[in-house]
CSV table of C-alpha atoms and ligand atoms in Angstrom, one decimal:
chain,number,residue,atom,x,y,z
A,1,UNK,CA,-34.3,46.2,-8.5
A,2,UNK,CA,-32.5,43.2,-10.7
A,3,UNK,CA,-34.0,39.9,-10.5
A,4,UNK,CA,-32.7,36.8,-12.5
A,5,UNK,CA,-35.2,34.2,-13.5
A,6,UNK,CA,-32.9,31.5,-14.6
A,7,UNK,CA,-29.8,30.6,-12.1
A,8,UNK,CA,-26.6,31.5,-13.7
A,9,UNK,CA,-28.4,33.7,-16.5
A,10,UNK,CA,-27.6,37.1,-15.7
A,11,UNK,CA,-28.5,38.3,-19.1
A,12,UNK,CA,-32.0,37.9,-18.7
A,13,UNK,CA,-33.6,39.4,-15.9
A,14,UNK,CA,-36.2,41.7,-14.6
A,15,UNK,CA,-35.4,45.4,-14.1
A,16,UNK,CA,-38.2,46.7,-11.9
A,17,UNK,CA,-41.3,45.1,-13.7
A,18,UNK,CA,-39.9,44.5,-17.2
A,19,UNK,CA,-38.0,41.5,-18.4
A,20,UNK,CA,-34.9,42.7,-20.1
A,21,UNK,CA,-32.3,40.8,-22.1
A,22,UNK,CA,-28.9,42.6,-21.5
A,23,UNK,CA,-29.8,46.4,-21.7
A,24,UNK,CA,-32.8,45.8,-24.1
A,25,UNK,CA,-36.4,45.5,-22.5
A,26,UNK,CA,-38.0,42.6,-24.3
A,27,UNK,CA,-41.5,44.3,-24.6
A,28,UNK,CA,-39.9,46.9,-26.9
A,29,UNK,CA,-38.5,43.9,-28.8
A,30,UNK,CA,-42.2,42.4,-29.1
A,31,UNK,CA,-43.5,45.9,-30.0
A,32,UNK,CA,-41.0,46.7,-32.7
A,33,UNK,CA,-40.8,43.2,-34.4
A,34,UNK,CA,-43.9,41.7,-33.6
A,35,UNK,CA,-44.6,37.9,-32.1
A,36,UNK,CA,-43.8,35.5,-32.0
A,37,UNK,CA,-40.1,36.5,-32.0
A,38,UNK,CA,-37.0,34.7,-30.9
A,39,UNK,CA,-34.4,36.9,-29.0
A,40,UNK,CA,-30.9,35.8,-28.4
A,41,UNK,CA,-28.2,37.2,-26.0
A,42,UNK,CA,-24.8,37.4,-27.6
A,43,UNK,CA,-23.3,37.9,-24.0
A,44,UNK,CA,-24.9,34.8,-23.0
A,45,UNK,CA,-23.7,32.6,-25.7
A,46,UNK,CA,-20.1,33.9,-25.5
A,47,UNK,CA,-20.3,33.4,-21.4
A,48,UNK,CA,-21.5,29.7,-22.2
A,49,UNK,CA,-18.6,29.3,-24.6
A,50,UNK,CA,-16.1,30.9,-22.5
A,51,UNK,CA,-17.0,28.2,-19.7
A,52,UNK,CA,-15.7,25.5,-22.1
A,53,UNK,CA,-12.5,27.8,-23.0
A,54,UNK,CA,-11.8,28.2,-19.6
A,55,UNK,CA,-12.0,24.3,-19.1
A,56,UNK,CA,-9.7,23.6,-22.1
A,57,UNK,CA,-7.0,26.4,-21.1
A,58,UNK,CA,-3.5,25.3,-21.7
A,59,UNK,CA,-4.9,22.3,-23.7
A,60,UNK,CA,-4.8,21.5,-27.6
A,61,UNK,CA,-8.4,21.6,-28.0
A,62,UNK,CA,-11.0,22.6,-30.9
A,63,UNK,CA,-14.7,23.4,-29.9
A,64,UNK,CA,-17.0,22.8,-32.7
A,65,UNK,CA,-20.3,24.1,-32.2
A,66,UNK,CA,-23.0,21.7,-33.1
A,67,UNK,CA,-25.0,24.0,-35.1
A,68,UNK,CA,-28.2,22.1,-35.6
A,69,UNK,CA,-29.0,23.6,-32.1
A,70,UNK,CA,-29.3,26.9,-33.8
A,71,UNK,CA,-28.3,27.5,-37.3
A,72,UNK,CA,-29.2,31.3,-37.8
A,73,UNK,CA,-26.2,33.0,-39.7
A,74,UNK,CA,-25.7,35.3,-37.2
A,75,UNK,CA,-25.3,33.0,-34.3
A,76,UNK,CA,-22.8,31.1,-36.3
A,77,UNK,CA,-21.0,34.3,-37.0
A,78,UNK,CA,-20.6,34.8,-33.4
A,79,UNK,CA,-19.1,31.5,-32.7
A,80,UNK,CA,-16.9,31.6,-35.9
A,81,UNK,CA,-15.5,35.0,-34.8
A,82,UNK,CA,-14.8,33.6,-31.3
A,83,UNK,CA,-12.7,30.8,-32.9
A,84,UNK,CA,-15.2,28.0,-33.0
A,85,UNK,CA,-15.1,25.1,-35.6
A,86,UNK,CA,-18.7,23.8,-36.5
A,87,UNK,CA,-20.2,20.1,-36.4
A,88,UNK,CA,-22.3,19.9,-39.2
A,89,UNK,CA,-24.8,17.4,-40.3
A,90,UNK,CA,-26.1,18.0,-43.7
A,91,UNK,CA,-24.9,19.8,-47.0
A,92,UNK,CA,-27.3,22.5,-46.1
A,93,UNK,CA,-25.6,23.2,-42.8
A,94,UNK,CA,-22.2,23.2,-44.8
A,95,UNK,CA,-23.6,25.8,-46.9
A,96,UNK,CA,-24.9,27.9,-43.9
A,97,UNK,CA,-21.3,27.7,-42.5
A,98,UNK,CA,-19.7,29.0,-45.3
A,99,UNK,CA,-22.2,31.8,-45.8
A,100,UNK,CA,-21.4,32.9,-42.1
A,101,UNK,CA,-17.9,33.0,-42.5
A,102,UNK,CA,-16.8,29.9,-41.0
A,103,UNK,CA,-13.5,28.0,-42.0
A,104,UNK,CA,-13.7,24.7,-44.2
A,105,UNK,CA,-10.8,23.3,-42.1
A,106,UNK,CA,-12.4,23.6,-38.8
A,107,UNK,CA,-15.6,21.7,-40.0
A,108,UNK,CA,-16.6,18.2,-39.0
A,109,UNK,CA,-19.1,16.5,-40.6
A,110,UNK,CA,-21.3,13.8,-38.4
A,111,UNK,CA,-24.5,12.1,-39.6
A,112,UNK,CA,-25.5,8.4,-40.4
A,113,UNK,CA,-26.8,9.0,-43.9
A,114,UNK,CA,-24.1,11.5,-45.8
A,115,UNK,CA,-24.9,11.5,-49.5
A,116,UNK,CA,-22.2,11.1,-52.3
A,117,UNK,CA,-23.1,14.6,-53.3
A,118,UNK,CA,-22.6,15.8,-49.7
A,119,UNK,CA,-19.4,14.4,-49.5
A,120,UNK,CA,-18.3,15.5,-52.7
A,121,UNK,CA,-18.7,19.1,-51.7
A,122,UNK,CA,-17.2,18.8,-48.4
A,123,UNK,CA,-14.0,17.3,-49.8
A,124,UNK,CA,-13.7,19.7,-52.5
A,125,UNK,CA,-13.9,22.4,-50.0
A,126,UNK,CA,-11.6,20.7,-47.8
A,127,UNK,CA,-13.4,20.2,-44.5
A,128,UNK,CA,-11.3,19.0,-41.3
A,129,UNK,CA,-13.1,15.6,-40.9
A,130,UNK,CA,-15.8,13.3,-41.7
A,131,UNK,CA,-17.1,11.6,-38.6
A,132,UNK,CA,-18.0,8.3,-40.2
A,133,UNK,CA,-21.0,6.2,-38.7
A,134,UNK,CA,-20.7,2.8,-40.6
A,135,UNK,CA,-18.7,0.5,-42.8
A,136,UNK,CA,-21.2,1.3,-45.8
A,137,UNK,CA,-20.4,4.8,-45.5
A,138,UNK,CA,-16.5,4.5,-45.2
A,139,UNK,CA,-16.6,2.6,-48.6
A,140,UNK,CA,-18.6,5.2,-50.0
A,141,UNK,CA,-16.5,8.1,-48.8
A,142,UNK,CA,-13.6,6.1,-50.1
A,143,UNK,CA,-14.9,5.8,-53.7
A,144,UNK,CA,-15.8,9.6,-53.8
A,145,UNK,CA,-12.4,10.6,-52.7
A,146,UNK,CA,-10.8,8.5,-55.0
A,147,UNK,CA,-12.8,9.8,-57.9
A,148,UNK,CA,-11.8,13.4,-56.8
A,149,UNK,CA,-7.9,12.2,-56.2
A,150,UNK,CA,-8.3,13.2,-52.6
A,151,UNK,CA,-7.8,11.6,-49.2
A,152,UNK,CA,-10.6,11.8,-46.8
A,153,UNK,CA,-9.8,12.9,-43.4
A,154,UNK,CA,-11.7,10.5,-41.2
A,155,UNK,CA,-12.7,9.8,-37.6
A,156,UNK,CA,-15.0,6.9,-36.8
A,157,UNK,CA,-18.2,7.6,-34.4
A,158,UNK,CA,-17.7,4.8,-32.2
A,159,UNK,CA,-21.0,3.7,-29.8
A,160,UNK,CA,-19.5,3.2,-26.5
A,161,UNK,CA,-22.7,1.6,-25.2
A,162,UNK,CA,-23.2,3.9,-22.0
A,163,UNK,CA,-26.6,5.3,-20.9
A,164,UNK,CA,-26.8,9.0,-20.9
A,165,UNK,CA,-29.9,9.0,-18.6
A,166,UNK,CA,-31.8,11.5,-20.7
A,167,UNK,CA,-35.0,11.2,-22.9
A,168,UNK,CA,-35.0,8.1,-25.1
A,169,UNK,CA,-35.1,10.1,-28.2
A,170,UNK,CA,-32.1,12.0,-27.4
A,171,UNK,CA,-30.1,8.9,-26.2
A,172,UNK,CA,-27.6,8.1,-29.0
A,173,UNK,CA,-24.8,6.0,-27.7
A,174,UNK,CA,-26.6,2.8,-26.5
A,175,UNK,CA,-26.5,-0.6,-28.6
A,176,UNK,CA,-30.4,0.0,-29.9
A,177,UNK,CA,-29.6,3.6,-31.5
A,178,UNK,CA,-28.9,4.0,-35.1
A,179,UNK,CA,-25.5,5.8,-34.6
A,180,UNK,CA,-21.9,5.1,-34.8
A,181,UNK,CA,-20.0,1.9,-35.1
A,182,UNK,CA,-20.4,-0.6,-32.2
A,183,UNK,CA,-17.6,-0.8,-29.7
A,184,UNK,CA,-17.0,-4.4,-30.3
A,185,UNK,CA,-16.3,-4.2,-33.8
A,186,UNK,CA,-14.6,-0.7,-34.1
A,187,UNK,CA,-11.1,-2.2,-34.2
A,188,UNK,CA,-12.1,-4.0,-37.4
A,189,UNK,CA,-13.5,-1.0,-38.9
A,190,UNK,CA,-10.8,1.1,-38.3
A,191,UNK,CA,-8.2,-1.7,-39.8
A,192,UNK,CA,-10.6,-1.5,-42.8
A,193,UNK,CA,-10.4,2.4,-43.1
A,194,UNK,CA,-6.6,2.4,-42.7
A,195,UNK,CA,-6.4,0.1,-45.7
A,196,UNK,CA,-8.5,2.0,-48.0
A,197,UNK,CA,-6.2,4.4,-50.3
A,198,UNK,CA,-8.9,7.4,-50.6
A,199,UNK,CA,-9.1,7.6,-46.7
A,200,UNK,CA,-6.8,9.2,-43.9
A,201,UNK,CA,-7.6,8.0,-40.6
A,202,UNK,CA,-7.3,11.1,-38.0
A,203,UNK,CA,-9.3,10.6,-35.2
A,204,UNK,CA,-12.0,9.0,-33.0
A,205,UNK,CA,-15.4,10.2,-31.8
A,206,UNK,CA,-18.5,9.7,-29.9
A,207,UNK,CA,-21.8,11.5,-28.9
A,208,UNK,CA,-23.7,9.7,-26.3
A,209,UNK,CA,-26.9,11.9,-26.2
A,210,UNK,CA,-28.1,15.2,-25.4
A,211,UNK,CA,-29.5,17.3,-22.2
A,212,UNK,CA,-27.2,14.9,-20.0
A,213,UNK,CA,-27.0,16.3,-16.5
A,214,UNK,CA,-24.4,14.0,-15.0
A,215,UNK,CA,-20.5,13.8,-15.4
A,216,UNK,CA,-20.6,10.0,-14.9
A,217,UNK,CA,-21.6,9.1,-18.5
A,218,UNK,CA,-19.2,11.1,-19.9
A,219,UNK,CA,-16.4,9.4,-17.6
A,220,UNK,CA,-17.6,6.1,-18.8
A,221,UNK,CA,-17.7,7.0,-22.4
A,222,UNK,CA,-14.1,8.3,-22.0
A,223,UNK,CA,-12.8,5.3,-20.7
A,224,UNK,CA,-14.6,3.1,-23.4
A,225,UNK,CA,-13.0,5.3,-26.0
A,226,UNK,CA,-9.5,5.4,-24.5
A,227,UNK,CA,-9.5,1.6,-24.2
A,228,UNK,CA,-10.2,1.5,-27.8
A,229,UNK,CA,-7.7,4.1,-28.8
A,230,UNK,CA,-5.0,2.0,-26.9
A,231,UNK,CA,-6.0,-1.1,-29.0
A,232,UNK,CA,-6.3,0.9,-32.5
A,233,UNK,CA,-2.9,2.3,-31.9
A,234,UNK,CA,-1.4,-0.9,-31.0
A,235,UNK,CA,-2.5,-2.4,-34.2
A,236,UNK,CA,-0.4,0.3,-36.0
A,237,UNK,CA,-3.1,3.3,-36.7
A,238,UNK,CA,-2.1,6.3,-35.2
A,239,UNK,CA,-5.0,8.4,-33.6
A,240,UNK,CA,-4.6,12.2,-34.0
A,241,UNK,CA,-7.4,13.6,-32.4
A,242,UNK,CA,-10.2,12.6,-29.8
A,243,UNK,CA,-13.6,14.0,-30.2
A,244,UNK,CA,-16.0,13.7,-27.1
A,245,UNK,CA,-19.0,15.0,-28.9
A,246,UNK,CA,-21.4,17.3,-27.1
A,247,UNK,CA,-24.5,16.9,-25.0
A,248,UNK,CA,-24.0,18.7,-21.8
A,249,UNK,CA,-27.5,19.7,-20.7
A,250,UNK,CA,-28.7,23.1,-19.7
A,251,UNK,CA,-31.2,24.3,-16.8
A,252,UNK,CA,-35.0,23.9,-17.9
A,253,UNK,CA,-36.6,23.3,-14.7
A,254,UNK,CA,-34.1,23.1,-12.0
A,255,UNK,CA,-31.8,20.7,-13.7
A,256,UNK,CA,-28.5,20.7,-12.2
A,257,UNK,CA,-26.1,19.8,-14.9
A,258,UNK,CA,-22.4,20.3,-14.1
A,259,UNK,CA,-20.9,23.5,-15.5
A,260,UNK,CA,-18.8,23.0,-18.6
A,261,UNK,CA,-15.5,23.7,-17.0
A,262,UNK,CA,-15.9,21.8,-13.9
A,263,UNK,CA,-16.8,18.8,-16.2
A,264,UNK,CA,-14.0,19.1,-18.5
A,265,UNK,CA,-11.7,19.6,-15.0
A,266,UNK,CA,-12.9,16.0,-14.3
A,267,UNK,CA,-12.6,14.6,-17.6
A,268,UNK,CA,-9.0,16.0,-18.1
A,269,UNK,CA,-8.0,14.7,-14.7
A,270,UNK,CA,-8.9,11.0,-16.2
A,271,UNK,CA,-7.3,11.9,-19.5
A,272,UNK,CA,-3.9,13.0,-17.8
A,273,UNK,CA,-4.3,9.8,-15.6
A,274,UNK,CA,-4.4,7.7,-18.4
A,275,UNK,CA,-1.5,9.1,-20.2
A,276,UNK,CA,-3.6,10.9,-22.9
A,277,UNK,CA,-3.3,14.3,-21.9
A,278,UNK,CA,-1.3,15.5,-24.6
A,279,UNK,CA,-3.7,14.6,-27.4
A,280,UNK,CA,-5.5,16.9,-29.6
A,281,UNK,CA,-9.2,17.1,-28.2
A,282,UNK,CA,-12.4,18.1,-30.0
A,283,UNK,CA,-15.9,18.8,-28.6
A,284,UNK,CA,-19.3,19.1,-30.2
A,285,UNK,CA,-21.5,21.3,-27.8
A,286,UNK,CA,-24.7,22.5,-29.2
A,287,UNK,CA,-27.6,23.0,-26.7
A,288,UNK,CA,-25.2,24.3,-23.8
A,289,UNK,CA,-23.8,27.0,-26.1
A,290,UNK,CA,-27.2,28.6,-27.0
A,291,UNK,CA,-30.1,26.9,-25.1
A,292,UNK,CA,-30.5,29.5,-22.3
A,293,UNK,CA,-29.3,32.2,-24.3
A,294,UNK,CA,-32.5,32.5,-26.1
A,295,UNK,CA,-36.3,33.3,-25.4
A,296,UNK,CA,-39.4,33.3,-27.6
A,297,UNK,CA,-41.7,36.2,-27.0
A,298,UNK,CA,-45.3,35.3,-27.8
A,299,UNK,CA,-48.6,37.3,-27.2
A,300,UNK,CA,-51.8,35.7,-25.4
A,301,UNK,CA,-54.3,35.9,-28.2
A,302,UNK,CA,-57.4,34.4,-25.7
A,303,UNK,CA,-58.0,33.3,-22.3
A,304,UNK,CA,-60.3,30.4,-22.5
A,305,UNK,CA,-61.6,28.8,-19.4
A,306,UNK,CA,-62.7,25.5,-19.8
A,307,UNK,CA,-64.7,22.8,-17.5
A,308,UNK,CA,-61.6,20.7,-16.8
A,309,UNK,CA,-58.8,22.8,-17.7
A,310,UNK,CA,-58.4,26.5,-18.5
A,311,UNK,CA,-56.4,27.4,-21.5
A,312,UNK,CA,-54.0,30.5,-22.5
A,313,UNK,CA,-53.8,30.5,-26.3
A,314,UNK,CA,-50.8,32.5,-27.4
A,315,UNK,CA,-49.6,33.0,-31.1
A,316,UNK,CA,-46.5,30.7,-30.8
A,317,UNK,CA,-47.1,27.0,-31.4
A,318,UNK,CA,-45.6,23.6,-31.8
A,319,UNK,CA,-44.4,24.7,-35.2
A,320,UNK,CA,-42.3,27.2,-33.7
A,321,UNK,CA,-41.6,25.5,-30.3
A,322,UNK,CA,-41.7,21.7,-31.0
A,323,UNK,CA,-39.8,20.5,-28.0
A,324,UNK,CA,-42.8,19.9,-25.9
A,325,UNK,CA,-44.7,18.1,-28.5
A,326,UNK,CA,-41.7,16.0,-29.4
A,327,UNK,CA,-40.3,15.3,-26.0
A,328,UNK,CA,-42.6,16.4,-23.5
A,329,UNK,CA,-40.1,19.0,-22.9
A,330,UNK,CA,-40.5,21.8,-20.1
A,331,UNK,CA,-40.1,25.4,-20.8
A,332,UNK,CA,-40.2,28.2,-18.2
A,333,UNK,CA,-42.9,30.7,-19.2
A,334,UNK,CA,-42.7,34.0,-17.6
A,335,UNK,CA,-44.6,37.4,-18.3
A,336,UNK,CA,-42.7,40.2,-19.5
A,337,UNK,CA,-44.5,42.5,-17.1
A,338,UNK,CA,-46.1,40.8,-14.1
A,339,UNK,CA,-49.7,41.7,-13.0
A,340,UNK,CA,-50.3,42.0,-9.3
A,341,UNK,CA,-53.0,39.8,-8.1
A,342,UNK,CA,-54.1,36.1,-8.0
A,343,UNK,CA,-52.7,33.4,-10.7
A,344,UNK,CA,-54.7,30.8,-12.4
A,345,UNK,CA,-53.7,27.2,-13.2
A,346,UNK,CA,-53.5,27.4,-17.2
A,347,UNK,CA,-52.4,25.2,-20.0
A,348,UNK,CA,-50.3,27.5,-22.4
A,349,UNK,CA,-51.2,26.1,-25.8
A,350,UNK,CA,-50.7,27.5,-29.5
A,351,UNK,CA,-53.3,27.7,-32.3
A,352,UNK,CA,-52.1,24.5,-34.1
A,353,UNK,CA,-55.0,22.2,-34.8
A,354,UNK,CA,-53.4,19.1,-32.9
A,355,UNK,CA,-53.7,18.2,-29.2
A,356,UNK,CA,-50.1,17.8,-29.2
A,357,UNK,CA,-49.8,21.6,-29.4
A,358,UNK,CA,-49.1,22.8,-25.9
A,359,UNK,CA,-45.9,25.0,-24.8
A,360,UNK,CA,-46.6,24.3,-21.0
A,361,UNK,CA,-49.2,22.6,-18.9
A,362,UNK,CA,-50.6,23.5,-15.5
A,363,UNK,CA,-48.7,26.7,-15.2
A,364,UNK,CA,-49.6,29.3,-12.7
A,365,UNK,CA,-50.1,32.6,-14.6
A,366,UNK,CA,-52.0,35.9,-14.1
A,367,UNK,CA,-52.4,37.0,-17.7
A,368,UNK,CA,-54.7,38.6,-19.9
A,369,UNK,CA,-55.1,38.7,-23.7
A,370,UNK,CA,-52.6,41.2,-25.1
A,371,UNK,CA,-50.0,40.3,-22.7
A,372,UNK,CA,-46.7,39.2,-23.8
A,373,UNK,CA,-45.1,35.7,-22.4
A,374,UNK,CA,-41.5,34.9,-22.7
A,375,UNK,CA,-40.8,31.1,-23.2
A,376,UNK,CA,-37.5,30.7,-21.7
A,377,UNK,CA,-34.6,28.3,-22.7
A,378,UNK,CA,-35.5,28.7,-26.2
A,379,UNK,CA,-32.3,29.2,-28.1
A,380,UNK,CA,-31.5,25.6,-28.9
A,381,UNK,CA,-33.6,23.0,-30.7
A,382,UNK,CA,-36.6,25.6,-31.1
A,383,UNK,CA,-36.2,27.9,-34.5
A,384,UNK,CA,-33.7,25.0,-35.9
A,385,UNK,CA,-36.6,22.5,-35.5
A,386,UNK,CA,-39.5,24.7,-36.6
A,387,UNK,CA,-41.7,24.3,-39.5
A,388,UNK,CA,-44.4,25.8,-41.6
A,389,UNK,CA,-47.4,23.5,-40.3
A,390,UNK,CA,-50.6,25.2,-40.6
A,391,UNK,CA,-49.0,27.7,-43.0
A,392,UNK,CA,-47.8,29.4,-40.3
A,393,UNK,CA,-44.7,31.6,-41.2
A,394,UNK,CA,-41.5,31.1,-39.1
A,395,UNK,CA,-41.0,33.6,-36.5
A,396,UNK,CA,-38.6,36.6,-36.7
A,397,UNK,CA,-35.3,36.2,-34.7
A,398,UNK,CA,-33.2,39.1,-33.2
A,399,UNK,CA,-29.7,39.1,-31.7
A,400,UNK,CA,-29.3,41.4,-28.7
A,401,UNK,CA,-25.8,42.9,-27.8
A,402,UNK,CA,-25.8,45.3,-25.0
A,403,UNK,CA,-27.9,48.1,-26.0
A,404,UNK,CA,-28.3,47.0,-29.4
A,405,UNK,CA,-30.9,44.7,-31.2
A,406,UNK,CA,-30.0,43.3,-34.7
A,407,UNK,CA,-32.9,41.6,-37.0
A,408,UNK,CA,-31.3,38.5,-37.8
A,409,UNK,CA,-34.2,36.8,-39.8
A,410,UNK,CA,-37.3,38.4,-41.1
A,411,UNK,CA,-40.5,36.8,-40.1
A,412,UNK,CA,-41.9,34.9,-43.1
A,413,UNK,CA,-45.0,35.8,-45.0
A,414,UNK,CA,-47.6,33.5,-46.3
A,415,UNK,CA,-46.1,33.9,-49.9
A,416,UNK,CA,-42.8,32.6,-48.5
A,417,UNK,CA,-44.2,29.6,-47.1
A,418,UNK,CA,-45.5,28.7,-50.5
A,419,UNK,CA,-43.0,30.0,-52.7
A,420,UNK,CA,-41.6,27.4,-54.9
A,421,UNK,CA,-44.8,25.5,-55.3
A,422,UNK,CA,-46.5,25.3,-58.5
A,423,UNK,CA,-50.5,25.2,-59.8
A,424,UNK,CA,-50.8,22.6,-62.5
B,501,PLP,C1,-26.7,17.0,-31.7
B,501,PLP,C2,-25.3,16.5,-31.8
B,501,PLP,C3,-24.3,17.4,-31.1
B,501,PLP,C4,-24.8,18.4,-30.2
B,501,PLP,O1,-25.5,18.1,-29.1
B,501,PLP,P1,-25.9,18.9,-27.7
B,501,PLP,O2,-26.7,18.2,-27.1
B,501,PLP,O3,-27.0,19.9,-28.5
B,501,PLP,O4,-24.7,19.3,-27.2
B,501,PLP,C5,-22.9,16.9,-30.9
B,501,PLP,N1,-22.5,15.9,-31.9
B,501,PLP,C6,-23.4,15.3,-32.7
B,501,PLP,C7,-22.8,14.3,-33.7
B,501,PLP,C8,-24.7,15.7,-32.7
B,501,PLP,O5,-25.6,14.8,-33.6
């Protein structure tokens, strides 16, 4: 008997009474590598990617994986081998892409605070595009490029001022956000960019937020961006590529985001209707490529009944799974081998000394100490946001491919967490 637990995620399913990822029993992963451990399904990542590829069939389009969602080298390798470029936000991410075999020309560099040193390195290796976010950054990039006798390829990240209807911390395209140049002043900034000798204007981009579950904000942002492209080109500045960013949501808890191919069917229809159908397109998906491809396995350490609440204390914590503490985010939590019998209402929490250290509240679970739980939808913004708080070593990570389990990150020892520190 096979029973999938997340709609549309055939790669994570119960086979009999064992939760499996592809052809691997997750209890075997926990036994072999210990807990907490993150497991990612390669087939699930590639199937998420293929939805975008189907959507763009026959178009000039490049998918840049927004690697801050999950930046493990082996995950990057999977996407590089599948033809993806990368959207990076730091010099550290640049180093990772290169270590994973990504091609410099397929790298785009986003972020509001690029330093001169980061710009210099990116120019030296010849990245595809800088997504510039302010007038001040434009001036600095021009200086750095001139000092290297190069022309930096630039796109301006425009803030289209549309509401993505998501959590405020992951809304990025509203007037009050720190990201991008204002729609109203974008033409002026383009004229400035075109006049600077160290820059070569190649595109325009936007990224309106994350965990977006409706098509409307994308359609609105596209209209706003295309209006601008018309104005910018009328001013004599050709726009070679249009980059619509990332942000498509995933199903965490009955969320119903559009499928990537269906979303792009609608967006491309608008693009065609407005006469921009033959443009070079770019996108920067992160969460939607990896989020539901990953689980975090964690052992129940104690069951602690309380007067008001019962607690299930697990060996993963907010340092491993920061999304609940940061955004009150929801992750489904399921046992690897469900017990028969009645469930209890429990708060699933970690051992960290913070009341914010909870992973799931008011969950119906029938568990005992020693059981292993799977925290679902843990492929994006979990390990990449993890920390060593409470001197907890980061979890191990494995990549599952059919019957094979590859260790792709060692569990951190305590020594590693204080390596580089010095007694005086
Ligand atoms: C984070 C980010 C993305 C990816 O967002 P997802 O919601 O993970 O798809 C894309 N572009 C930029 C500029 C980002 O900062």
